[in-house]
Every structure is written in structure tokens, then in C-alpha cells.
Short mmCIF file of C-alpha atoms and ligand atoms in Angstrom, two decimals:
data_model
loop_
_atom_site.label_atom_id
_atom_site.label_comp_id
_atom_site.label_asym_id
_atom_site.label_seq_id
_atom_site.Cartn_x
_atom_site.Cartn_y
_atom_site.Cartn_z
CA MET A 544 146.85 42.91 237.49
CA GLY A 545 144.98 43.89 234.10
CA CYS A 546 148.22 41.54 232.18
CA VAL A 547 147.54 38.53 234.71
CA ARG A 548 144.13 38.95 233.79
CA LEU A 549 144.21 38.89 229.68
CA SER A 550 146.09 35.27 230.36
CA LEU A 551 144.20 33.79 232.54
CA VAL A 552 141.20 34.81 230.14
CA LEU A 553 143.60 33.49 227.01
CA PHE A 554 144.20 30.15 229.22
CA ILE A 555 140.77 29.14 230.17
CA ALA A 556 139.84 29.89 226.90
CA ILE A 557 142.64 27.79 225.12
CA VAL A 558 142.14 25.02 227.37
CA ILE A 559 138.08 25.31 227.06
CA SER A 560 138.35 25.24 223.11
CA ALA A 561 140.87 22.41 222.93
CA MET A 562 138.55 20.55 225.65
CA THR A 563 135.74 21.14 223.40
CA VAL A 564 137.64 19.91 220.44
CA PHE A 565 138.50 16.75 222.36
CA GLY A 566 135.89 16.07 224.74
CA ASN A 567 137.05 14.15 227.97
CA ASP A 568 138.40 11.55 226.75
CA ALA A 569 142.09 12.93 226.39
CA ARG A 570 144.14 10.88 229.39
CA VAL A 571 147.32 9.93 230.35
CA ASN A 572 149.43 6.16 228.56
CA LYS A 573 150.68 5.58 231.73
CA SER A 574 151.81 2.06 230.48
CA THR A 575 155.65 3.68 229.78
CA SER A 576 157.84 6.38 231.07
CA ARG A 577 156.77 8.44 228.67
CA LEU A 578 154.11 10.88 229.24
CA PHE A 579 151.83 10.17 225.87
CA TRP A 580 148.44 11.93 225.50
CA SER A 581 146.15 10.34 223.51
CA THR A 582 142.82 10.13 222.46
CA GLY A 583 140.42 6.99 221.17
CA LYS A 584 140.17 8.54 218.33
CA GLU A 585 143.69 9.50 216.78
CA ASP A 586 146.76 8.00 218.01
CA GLY A 587 149.68 9.04 217.32
CA ASP A 588 148.73 13.07 216.96
CA LEU A 589 148.10 13.83 220.15
CA VAL A 590 151.07 12.47 221.17
CA ARG A 591 153.97 14.75 222.99
CA LYS A 592 157.03 12.33 222.34
CA ALA A 593 159.75 14.18 224.82
CA ASP A 594 161.79 11.11 222.62
CA SER A 595 162.37 13.51 219.82
CA GLU A 596 165.02 15.29 221.91
CA GLU A 597 168.77 14.03 222.28
CA SER A 598 169.45 12.37 225.26
CA VAL A 599 173.05 12.49 226.21
CA GLY A 600 174.68 15.30 225.82
CA LEU A 601 173.47 17.21 228.32
CA SER A 602 174.95 20.07 230.46
CA GLU A 603 175.00 20.35 234.03
CA ASN A 604 172.50 23.33 233.59
CA ASP A 605 170.58 21.83 230.21
CA GLU A 606 166.92 22.69 231.09
CA LEU A 607 165.36 18.69 230.57
CA ASP A 608 161.79 18.47 229.00
CA GLY A 609 160.19 16.01 231.24
CA GLY A 610 157.55 16.01 229.26
CA PHE A 611 154.01 16.98 230.03
CA SER A 612 154.10 17.82 233.77
CA SER A 613 153.43 20.74 233.76
CA LEU A 614 150.64 23.85 233.60
CA ASP A 615 152.93 25.18 230.65
CA GLY A 616 152.92 21.92 228.46
CA MET A 617 148.97 21.14 229.09
CA LEU A 618 149.26 24.80 227.91
CA GLN A 619 151.77 24.40 224.42
CA TRP A 620 149.11 20.75 223.83
CA ALA A 621 146.12 23.31 224.11
CA ILE A 622 146.93 25.16 221.72
CA GLY A 623 147.80 23.33 219.16
CA HIS A 624 144.53 21.56 219.51
CA SER A 625 142.59 24.04 219.69
CA ASP A 626 139.87 24.96 217.85
CA PRO A 627 140.38 29.01 216.38
CA ALA A 628 137.49 30.31 215.26
CA LYS A 629 136.14 28.76 218.51
CA LEU A 630 138.88 29.94 220.25
CA LYS A 631 137.98 33.37 219.79
CA GLU A 632 134.65 33.63 220.08
CA ILE A 633 134.99 31.52 223.69
CA ALA A 634 137.95 34.72 224.52
CA GLN A 635 135.53 36.66 223.86
CA ASN A 636 132.95 35.12 226.15
CA VAL A 637 135.56 35.08 229.01
CA GLN A 638 136.07 38.63 228.66
CA ARG A 639 132.74 39.30 229.52
CA LEU A 640 132.62 37.30 232.67
CA SER A 641 132.57 39.02 236.34
CA HIS A 642 135.66 37.93 238.74
CA ASP A 643 133.52 35.73 240.26
CA GLU A 644 132.33 33.85 237.07
CA LEU A 645 135.92 33.80 236.71
CA LYS A 646 137.07 32.31 239.06
CA LYS A 647 134.29 30.15 239.04
CA ARG A 648 135.77 29.29 235.48
CA GLN A 649 138.98 28.77 237.61
CA ILE A 650 137.64 26.27 239.43
CA GLU A 651 135.97 24.12 236.20
CA ILE A 652 139.56 24.27 235.14
CA GLN A 653 140.92 22.95 237.75
CA GLU A 654 139.01 20.08 237.95
CA LEU A 655 138.98 19.11 234.44
CA MET A 656 142.75 18.74 234.75
CA GLU A 657 142.16 16.42 237.77
CA LYS A 658 140.03 14.92 235.67
CA LEU A 659 142.60 14.63 233.06
CA LYS A 660 144.46 12.84 235.35
CA MET A 661 147.61 14.27 235.35
CA PRO A 662 149.80 11.88 236.97
CA SER A 663 151.60 13.38 240.34
CA ASP A 664 155.43 13.33 240.78
CA ALA A 665 155.18 10.34 243.05
CA GLU A 666 153.65 8.22 240.45
CA LEU A 667 155.92 9.66 237.81
CA MET A 668 159.07 8.09 239.81
CA LYS A 669 156.83 4.63 240.37
CA ILE A 670 157.25 4.46 236.20
CA ALA A 671 160.46 5.91 236.08
CA ILE A 672 161.90 3.40 239.63
CA ASN A 673 159.95 0.41 237.12
CA ASP A 674 161.72 1.41 234.09
CA LEU A 675 165.09 0.92 235.96
CA ASN A 676 164.89 -2.16 237.08
CA ASN A 677 163.55 -3.81 234.51
CA SER A 678 166.58 -5.57 232.83
CA SER A 679 164.76 -5.46 229.28
CA THR A 680 164.44 -2.04 229.29
CA SER A 681 165.89 -0.26 226.54
CA ARG A 682 169.33 2.04 226.27
CA GLU A 683 167.45 4.70 225.58
CA ASP A 684 164.71 4.00 228.22
CA ARG A 685 166.65 3.80 231.12
CA LEU A 686 168.81 6.64 230.09
CA ARG A 687 165.13 8.89 229.85
CA ALA A 688 163.80 7.36 233.01
CA LEU A 689 166.85 8.59 234.11
CA GLU A 690 166.74 12.03 233.06
CA GLU A 691 163.07 12.51 234.22
CA LEU A 692 164.50 11.42 237.81
CA LEU A 693 167.26 14.37 237.93
CA LEU A 694 164.17 16.66 237.82
CA LEU A 695 161.36 14.92 239.94
CA VAL A 696 164.22 13.82 242.62
CA GLU A 697 164.62 17.82 243.26
CA PRO A 698 162.15 19.21 245.74
CA ILE A 699 163.15 17.66 248.94
CA ASP A 700 159.43 16.49 249.29
CA ASN A 701 160.20 14.08 246.41
CA ALA A 702 163.84 12.91 247.28
CA ASN A 703 161.94 11.46 250.55
CA ASP A 704 159.35 10.13 248.42
CA PHE A 705 161.75 8.42 245.73
CA GLY A 706 163.53 6.57 248.82
CA LYS A 707 160.30 5.20 250.57
CA LEU A 708 159.33 4.07 246.33
CA GLY A 709 163.17 1.86 246.65
CA GLY A 710 164.44 4.41 244.34
CA LEU A 711 167.55 5.03 245.46
CA ALA A 712 168.66 1.29 245.66
CA ALA A 713 167.09 1.13 242.11
CA VAL A 714 169.91 4.18 241.42
CA VAL A 715 172.32 2.65 242.63
CA LYS A 716 172.62 -0.16 240.84
CA GLN A 717 172.31 1.49 237.59
CA LEU A 718 176.59 2.87 238.95
CA ASP A 719 177.02 -0.64 237.51
CA HIS A 720 176.07 -0.46 234.33
CA VAL A 721 177.57 -1.39 231.75
CA ASP A 722 177.11 2.18 229.42
CA PRO A 723 178.96 4.87 230.85
CA ASP A 724 176.16 7.19 229.88
CA VAL A 725 173.75 5.73 232.07
CA ARG A 726 176.40 5.50 235.14
CA LYS A 727 177.08 9.04 234.98
CA LEU A 728 173.11 10.09 235.09
CA ALA A 729 172.54 7.82 237.58
CA ALA A 730 175.24 9.60 239.54
CA TRP A 731 174.35 13.01 239.10
CA VAL A 732 170.75 11.65 240.15
CA LEU A 733 171.80 10.74 243.06
CA GLY A 734 173.25 13.45 243.89
CA LYS A 735 170.46 15.64 242.99
CA ALA A 736 168.55 13.39 245.54
CA ASN A 737 171.56 13.71 248.25
CA GLN A 738 171.21 18.02 247.74
CA ASN A 739 170.45 18.87 251.75
CA ASN A 740 168.50 16.28 252.44
CA PRO A 741 170.27 14.54 255.91
CA THR A 742 167.59 11.97 255.69
CA VAL A 743 168.78 10.74 251.46
CA GLN A 744 172.28 10.80 252.78
CA GLN A 745 171.77 8.57 255.86
CA GLN A 746 169.75 6.14 253.00
CA VAL A 747 172.55 6.34 250.48
CA LEU A 748 175.06 5.89 253.10
CA GLU A 749 173.06 3.39 254.16
CA LEU A 750 173.09 1.09 250.71
CA GLY A 751 176.75 1.11 250.99
CA THR A 752 177.39 3.67 247.98
CA LEU A 753 179.92 5.98 248.73
CA GLY A 754 182.87 3.73 247.67
CA LYS A 755 181.76 2.94 244.52
CA LEU A 756 181.50 6.32 243.79
CA ILE A 757 184.26 6.99 245.08
CA LYS A 758 185.72 4.44 242.52
CA MET A 759 183.70 6.10 239.89
CA VAL A 760 185.19 9.34 240.67
CA LYS A 761 188.97 8.10 238.51
CA SER A 762 186.52 7.01 235.12
CA ASP A 763 188.34 7.87 232.23
CA PHE A 764 184.87 9.08 231.38
CA ALA A 765 185.65 12.60 232.50
CA GLU A 766 181.74 13.46 232.55
CA GLU A 767 181.41 10.01 234.24
CA ALA A 768 183.68 11.50 236.77
CA ILE A 769 182.41 14.84 237.05
CA LYS A 770 178.96 13.78 238.01
CA ALA A 771 180.43 10.75 240.41
CA LEU A 772 182.12 13.65 241.99
CA TYR A 773 179.36 15.45 242.84
CA ALA A 774 177.40 12.54 243.89
CA VAL A 775 180.39 12.25 246.99
CA SER A 776 179.69 15.70 247.40
CA ALA A 777 176.31 16.42 247.54
CA ILE A 778 176.65 13.01 250.42
CA ILE A 779 178.63 13.79 252.72
CA ARG A 780 178.33 17.70 252.63
CA ASN A 781 177.38 18.83 256.48
CA ASN A 782 177.82 14.95 257.57
CA PHE A 783 180.95 14.81 259.31
CA SER A 784 180.02 10.51 259.78
CA ALA A 785 179.97 10.50 256.18
CA GLN A 786 183.08 12.27 255.46
CA GLU A 787 184.68 9.98 258.43
CA THR A 788 183.07 7.20 255.96
CA PHE A 789 184.79 8.88 253.32
CA TYR A 790 188.50 8.95 254.51
CA ALA A 791 187.91 4.92 255.21
CA GLU A 792 186.79 4.25 251.28
CA GLY A 793 190.45 6.08 250.55
CA GLY A 794 188.28 9.59 249.50
CA ASP A 795 191.22 11.31 251.02
CA LEU A 796 193.98 8.91 248.16
CA MET A 797 192.01 9.62 245.62
CA LEU A 798 191.84 13.64 245.96
CA LYS A 799 195.07 13.70 246.32
CA ASP A 800 195.46 11.63 243.15
CA ILE A 801 193.36 14.13 241.47
CA LEU A 802 194.94 17.38 242.19
CA SER A 803 198.65 16.10 241.41
CA ASN A 804 197.66 15.14 238.39
CA SER A 805 197.26 18.05 236.06
CA ALA A 806 196.49 16.00 233.57
CA VAL A 807 192.84 15.30 234.79
CA ASP A 808 189.83 17.77 233.09
CA VAL A 809 190.01 20.82 234.95
CA ARG A 810 186.20 20.27 235.86
CA LEU A 811 187.30 17.96 237.78
CA ARG A 812 190.23 18.98 239.38
CA ARG A 813 187.39 22.26 240.18
CA ARG A 814 185.43 20.37 241.78
CA CYS A 815 188.02 18.37 244.06
CA VAL A 816 189.72 21.78 245.29
CA PHE A 817 186.03 23.22 246.13
CA LEU A 818 185.68 20.17 248.21
CA VAL A 819 188.78 19.83 250.18
CA GLY A 820 187.57 23.27 250.89
CA ASP A 821 184.48 22.18 252.07
CA LEU A 822 186.38 19.79 253.99
CA ALA A 823 188.79 21.56 255.37
CA GLU A 824 185.55 23.89 256.24
CA SER A 825 184.01 21.19 258.29
CA GLN A 826 187.24 20.14 260.34
CA LEU A 827 187.32 23.59 261.78
CA GLU A 828 183.68 23.39 262.76
CA ASN A 829 184.49 19.98 264.26
CA LYS A 830 186.71 20.88 267.24
CA ARG A 831 186.12 17.95 269.42
CA LYS A 832 187.52 16.11 266.71
CA ALA A 833 190.95 15.20 266.12
CA THR A 834 192.37 16.49 262.91
CA LEU A 835 192.67 13.86 260.48
CA PRO A 836 195.98 13.76 259.23
CA PHE A 837 195.21 13.64 256.15
CA PHE A 838 195.22 18.17 256.39
CA SER A 839 198.74 18.45 257.16
CA ASP A 840 200.63 15.75 254.76
CA HIS A 841 202.38 18.28 253.17
CA VAL A 842 202.51 16.11 249.69
CA PHE A 843 198.64 16.32 249.96
CA LEU A 844 199.28 20.25 250.85
CA LYS A 845 201.31 21.01 247.82
CA ALA A 846 199.43 19.91 245.41
CA VAL A 847 196.98 22.19 246.06
CA ILE A 848 199.25 25.61 246.66
CA ASP A 849 200.57 24.43 243.24
CA LEU A 850 196.80 25.44 242.28
CA THR A 851 197.62 28.87 242.73
CA SER A 852 200.11 28.89 239.69
CA SER A 853 197.09 27.29 237.04
CA ASP A 854 196.09 29.29 233.93
CA ASP A 855 192.64 28.95 235.18
CA LEU A 856 191.70 32.04 237.52
CA ASP A 857 188.38 30.04 238.65
CA LEU A 858 191.00 26.99 239.71
CA GLN A 859 193.10 29.60 241.17
CA GLU A 860 190.42 31.30 243.41
CA LYS A 861 188.96 27.80 244.59
CA ALA A 862 192.74 26.69 245.33
CA LEU A 863 192.95 30.29 248.12
CA ILE A 864 189.60 29.53 249.20
CA ALA A 865 190.86 26.32 250.26
CA ILE A 866 194.28 27.53 250.73
CA LYS A 867 192.18 29.41 253.11
CA SER A 868 190.56 27.32 255.42
CA LEU A 869 193.37 24.66 255.47
CA LEU A 870 196.08 27.64 257.43
CA GLN A 871 193.29 27.81 259.96
CA LEU A 872 193.70 24.07 261.58
CA LYS A 873 195.83 24.28 264.22
CA SER A 874 197.11 21.18 263.39
CA THR A 875 199.03 22.13 260.96
CA GLY A 876 202.30 25.01 261.58
CA ALA A 877 203.26 27.67 259.57
CA SER A 878 206.51 25.91 258.71
CA VAL A 879 205.33 22.99 256.76
CA PHE A 880 203.69 25.69 254.65
CA LYS A 881 207.00 27.71 254.00
CA GLU A 882 209.25 25.43 253.95
CA LEU A 883 207.38 22.00 252.47
CA CYS A 884 204.85 23.40 250.34
CA GLY A 885 206.66 26.81 249.21
CA LEU A 886 203.38 28.58 249.96
CA ASP A 887 205.21 32.41 250.37
CA GLU A 888 206.90 31.58 247.14
CA ALA A 889 203.34 30.83 245.30
CA LEU A 890 201.64 33.96 247.05
CA VAL A 891 204.31 36.20 245.14
CA ASN A 892 204.18 34.66 241.82
CA MET A 893 200.01 34.28 242.18
CA ARG A 894 200.34 38.03 243.03
CA ARG A 895 202.56 38.87 239.49
CA GLN A 896 200.53 36.53 237.78
CA LEU A 897 197.60 38.41 238.38
CA GLN A 898 198.97 41.40 237.57
CA GLN A 899 199.29 39.82 234.45
CA VAL A 900 195.96 39.04 234.08
CA MET A 901 194.39 42.12 234.50
CA GLU A 902 196.39 44.07 231.33
CA ASP A 903 193.42 41.78 230.03
CA GLU A 904 190.23 44.10 229.86
CA SER A 905 187.63 41.20 229.58
CA ARG A 906 189.31 39.32 233.04
CA ARG A 907 190.12 42.17 234.78
CA ASP A 908 187.71 42.34 237.42
CA TYR A 909 187.58 38.55 237.86
CA ALA A 910 191.14 38.81 238.60
CA GLU A 911 190.77 41.62 241.10
CA ASP A 912 188.68 39.61 242.96
CA VAL A 913 190.47 37.26 243.44
CA GLU A 914 193.84 39.27 244.14
CA ILE A 915 191.63 40.35 246.55
CA LEU A 916 191.45 36.89 248.00
CA ARG A 917 194.63 36.44 247.62
CA GLN A 918 196.06 38.96 250.01
CA GLU A 919 193.69 37.83 252.47
CA VAL A 920 195.49 34.97 252.45
CA GLU A 921 198.73 36.42 252.53
CA LEU A 922 198.13 38.26 256.04
CA MET A 923 196.38 34.77 257.30
CA PHE A 924 199.61 32.95 255.87
CA ASP A 925 201.67 36.10 258.09
CA ASN A 926 199.95 36.15 260.51
CA LYS A 927 200.23 32.10 261.24
CA LEU A 928 204.31 32.28 260.55
CA ASP A 929 204.06 35.00 263.68
CA LYS A 930 202.15 32.79 265.88
CA GLY A 931 204.23 29.90 264.78
CA ALA A 932 208.17 32.13 265.56
CA GLN A 933 206.21 33.03 269.32
CA VAL A 934 205.05 29.66 270.50
CA PRO A 935 207.67 26.88 269.18
CA THR A 936 206.45 24.07 268.52
C1 NAG B 1051 150.66 3.45 224.94
O1 NAG B 1051 151.11 3.81 225.05
C2 NAG B 1051 151.22 2.22 224.65
C3 NAG B 1051 152.80 2.21 223.75
O2 NAG B 1051 153.19 2.74 222.81
C4 NAG B 1051 150.90 1.37 223.20
O3 NAG B 1051 150.70 0.22 222.61
C5 NAG B 1051 149.02 1.49 224.19
O4 NAG B 1051 148.14 0.90 223.87
C6 NAG B 1051 148.99 2.43 224.79
N1 NAG B 1051 147.49 2.63 225.10
C7 NAG B 1051 146.70 3.35 225.71
C8 NAG B 1051 145.69 3.35 226.15
O5 NAG B 1051 146.48 4.63 224.88
C1 NAG B 1052 160.12 -4.96 230.97
O1 NAG B 1052 159.91 -4.73 229.90
C2 NAG B 1052 159.60 -5.11 229.35
C3 NAG B 1052 160.15 -4.63 228.09
O2 NAG B 1052 159.40 -2.79 227.98
C4 NAG B 1052 158.07 -5.77 229.05
O3 NAG B 1052 157.35 -6.12 227.94
C5 NAG B 1052 157.40 -5.89 230.93
O4 NAG B 1052 156.53 -5.73 230.78
C6 NAG B 1052 158.67 -5.18 231.44
N1 NAG B 1052 158.38 -5.81 232.59
C7 NAG B 1052 158.11 -5.78 233.97
C8 NAG B 1052 157.86 -6.33 235.27
O5 NAG B 1052 157.59 -4.37 233.87
C1 NAG B 1053 163.33 -3.98 241.96
O1 NAG B 1053 163.75 -5.38 241.34
C2 NAG B 1053 164.31 -6.22 242.77
C3 NAG B 1053 164.11 -8.15 242.95
O2 NAG B 1053 165.25 -7.64 241.23
C4 NAG B 1053 163.32 -6.21 243.69
O3 NAG B 1053 163.59 -6.85 244.65
C5 NAG B 1053 162.63 -4.63 244.73
O4 NAG B 1053 161.85 -4.44 245.00
C6 NAG B 1053 162.68 -3.65 243.04
N1 NAG B 1053 161.99 -2.38 243.15
C7 NAG B 1053 161.51 -2.18 243.15
C8 NAG B 1053 161.30 -0.46 243.08
O5 NAG B 1053 160.83 -2.34 241.84
C1 NAG B 1054 174.82 12.10 258.98
O1 NAG B 1054 174.60 11.18 258.74
C2 NAG B 1054 173.75 9.52 259.55
C3 NAG B 1054 174.11 9.01 259.08
O2 NAG B 1054 175.18 8.01 257.97
C4 NAG B 1054 173.26 10.10 260.46
O3 NAG B 1054 173.09 9.03 261.21
C5 NAG B 1054 173.39 11.45 260.87
O4 NAG B 1054 172.57 12.25 261.48
C6 NAG B 1054 173.90 12.32 259.83
N1 NAG B 1054 174.45 13.27 260.27
C7 NAG B 1054 174.19 14.86 260.24
C8 NAG B 1054 174.97 15.99 260.99
O5 NAG B 1054 173.25 15.20 258.78
#
């Protein structure tokens, strides 16, 4: 409790102090997608540049700094522009305030922040969409607009607004951009916006985006291919009709090609085999529909099973998860797995391989988990073989 109160005191003190220095004429410069805070007095000084950040080398887990859209950002700014002597004085005064007075101060600060016209997420999205839609926008500004959208479209309400603002169409257009980094980020934004969002899934499908993204997965530029597959997965996840479009657009062939090509980036193969498991799971849940021939195609099944001999534990694990779902599909007999795909042999070899990995202390726990999964799959396979023997097909 005391700690919370103290930091509130500090926060209020710092913001008030900064406001005293600059008066109320701080405002957001919305003329570009950069979030500039400027006072009439000191141009350059108050500008917090988002462009100092290197924008291209982002990995999936990198935190993006979209600029000045959080309390934290505001606090940083306020600290940087406070007069230390005044700050101390105000902090002492604020600390003497009663609970009610503190509450009142808090409301004042809130009003102050509203006066600062902190742009809403919708406003920020509009700016970014305009930048994307403007053919004169520079490469840097275009990448930045997409990076900002990456953060903005994550909350589900924002993703819905994003569609209404015409954002999906604007981002889909970027998939045709000549610059692979622009295409990569555009696919990433689409994936984020589609995550668990049936409304957006439908809008994106109506834009005919799936075929384009499936082609992008075959890109030689691994980062682009990975983000495109991420978007594809998000669009078709838990949506059977979207999955039908996926197959109609040759998505199954794309998966088959990637899984049977060991030269493909392992990150892409992991995601592909994960998607296979997801799709097989979907098939299991949709019993009313006939199973697609794809799932009985032994060339495809063998490609998945061959992944169990990979030296990448993560890939092996994902392959086992997919096999577990595939084995449960009634349409494919156990004999196909055994005779045409060599699953029994693959499982035996895998056990040997995992035992070797277990000798390595640092990977032992993981290998043991994968071994447990392998045993489950083996048991399931044996049961399927037994059933197949009872009911000849
Ligand atoms: C906003 O930023 C633009 C571009 O940096 C600049 O030309 C313009 O004068 C700024 N406007 C305000 C109100 O500060
Ligand atoms: C497009 O971008 C250019 C260059 O940044 C700018 O001058 C122009 O006003 C923009 N057009 C629109 C419609 O925003
Ligand atoms: C983007 O530009 C196109 C014309 O090129 C226009 O039809 C569309 O409404 C614009 N979208 C937004 C969100 O401004
Ligand atoms: C899947 O997407 C379609 C549009 O293609 C939509 O009509 C349907 O409601 C979605 N289904 C689910 C289960 O989300």
C-alpha cells in the first residue's frame, strides 16, 4: 500500500512539475504518424523521436516502442523536463496531502492529461492508415506506420475498429509492395489483427487475401514466409469455412512442399507442422464433413512422419503432436501409416535418438517430455493397428 501511494505521489509531483515548467501548451503533433510532443517554445527539444529506433530487425518477441501512448512514456517525458528543485518541493507538499486531497489531485492530473489530447488508439490507427494509403510516404515512414499498427491492432476492440477504418484493405495492399520488409510487416499486422477474431477473419477473407498470403509463404525471404504463414494460420484458425478456402487456394500443396523440403528454414517447418496438427484437429471436430483426401495422402503423411528424425527437438515434438491428431482420423487406415509411411520404424528410431539426447544434461528434461509424447503416439498407433486387424477394410 505505502509503496503504491508513494509512487502515486511521485508521479503526481513529477507531472505537475513538468506542467509548471511548460504551461499547458504542450500538444501532440498529429501531422505525421510520428508522435511528437511539442511546445510552442522549444521545438526540437521536446520531440521524442520514434525514428531513432532501428525498425527492420524486429523479431517476434521484440517490444515495439510506438512512442508516447502510455502513462509510462508520459512519465519519462515529464521526468526529463522537470525542474529538480521544484520537483522536490512539490513532492514534499504532495506527500502531506490527505487521501481525499490526493484523490482530487489524481482527478486533476487526469483532466490535465485529457487536455494534453493524448491521441486515442483509433486516431493513431487513422494516421497510420493514411500514411500507408499515401503513395508518397517514404519507406521508413511506411515501416513505422506498420510497426505502430502491430501494437495497435492487438486488442480485439482495436482490431474491430481497424476494419471499420478501412485499415485491413490498406494493409492488404502492402502485401504487393516491392519491399520485402514492408510485405513482411503487413502480413504480421494481418496475423495480429486476425488472432481469435472471427469478424476480422471474415473481412480479410472477403478481401481475397488468403491466396496471396499462401504464395508469400513460398518466398525465398524466410522472414516474409514466416510472417505470411503466421497470418494464414491466424485467418483459418477455428474457422472451417476459411479452411475450405485455404484448401481451394492450394494451401495443402504449400504445406506438403515445405514439409518435404529439408532445406527450408526450420522455423517455417515448425510452424507448418504445427498448422497441420491444428487442421487435423479441426477435421476431428467437424465429423459431419467428409475428411479431405489431403489427410490420407501418404506422401504428405510420410513427410510429417519423417520430421520425427529431425535433430531439432521442437520440430520433432510438433511433428508428434500432428501425428497424434492424424492417427485419430478414421479415414486413414493404420496400414497406410505402417506400410506406406513407416511410422513403426520411425517411432523406434526416435526413441533411440531421444535417449541419446537425454545424455546431454541441458536438454534432458525436454527430451524426456518428448519421449512421453512419443510413447503416447506409439500406444495410439498400436491400438489403431489392433482395430484395423479386427475390422478389415
Ligand atoms: C508538426 O511536425 C511537422 C513535421 O515535423 C512540422 O513541419 C510542423 O511544423 C509541426 N507542427 C506543429 C504544430 O508543431
Ligand atoms: C502524402 O504524403 C506526402 C509526403 O509525405 C504529403 O506531402 C501529402 O500531403 C500526403 N497526402 C495526403 C493525402 O495525406
Ligand atoms: C485509400 O485510398 C483509396 C484510393 O487509392 C481509397 O479508395 C480508400 O478509401 C483510401 N482508404 C483510406 C482508409 O483512406
Ligand atoms: C468463418 O468465417 C466465415 C466467413 O468466411 C464466417 O461467415 C463464419 O461465421 C466464420 N465461422 C466461425 C466458426 O468463426
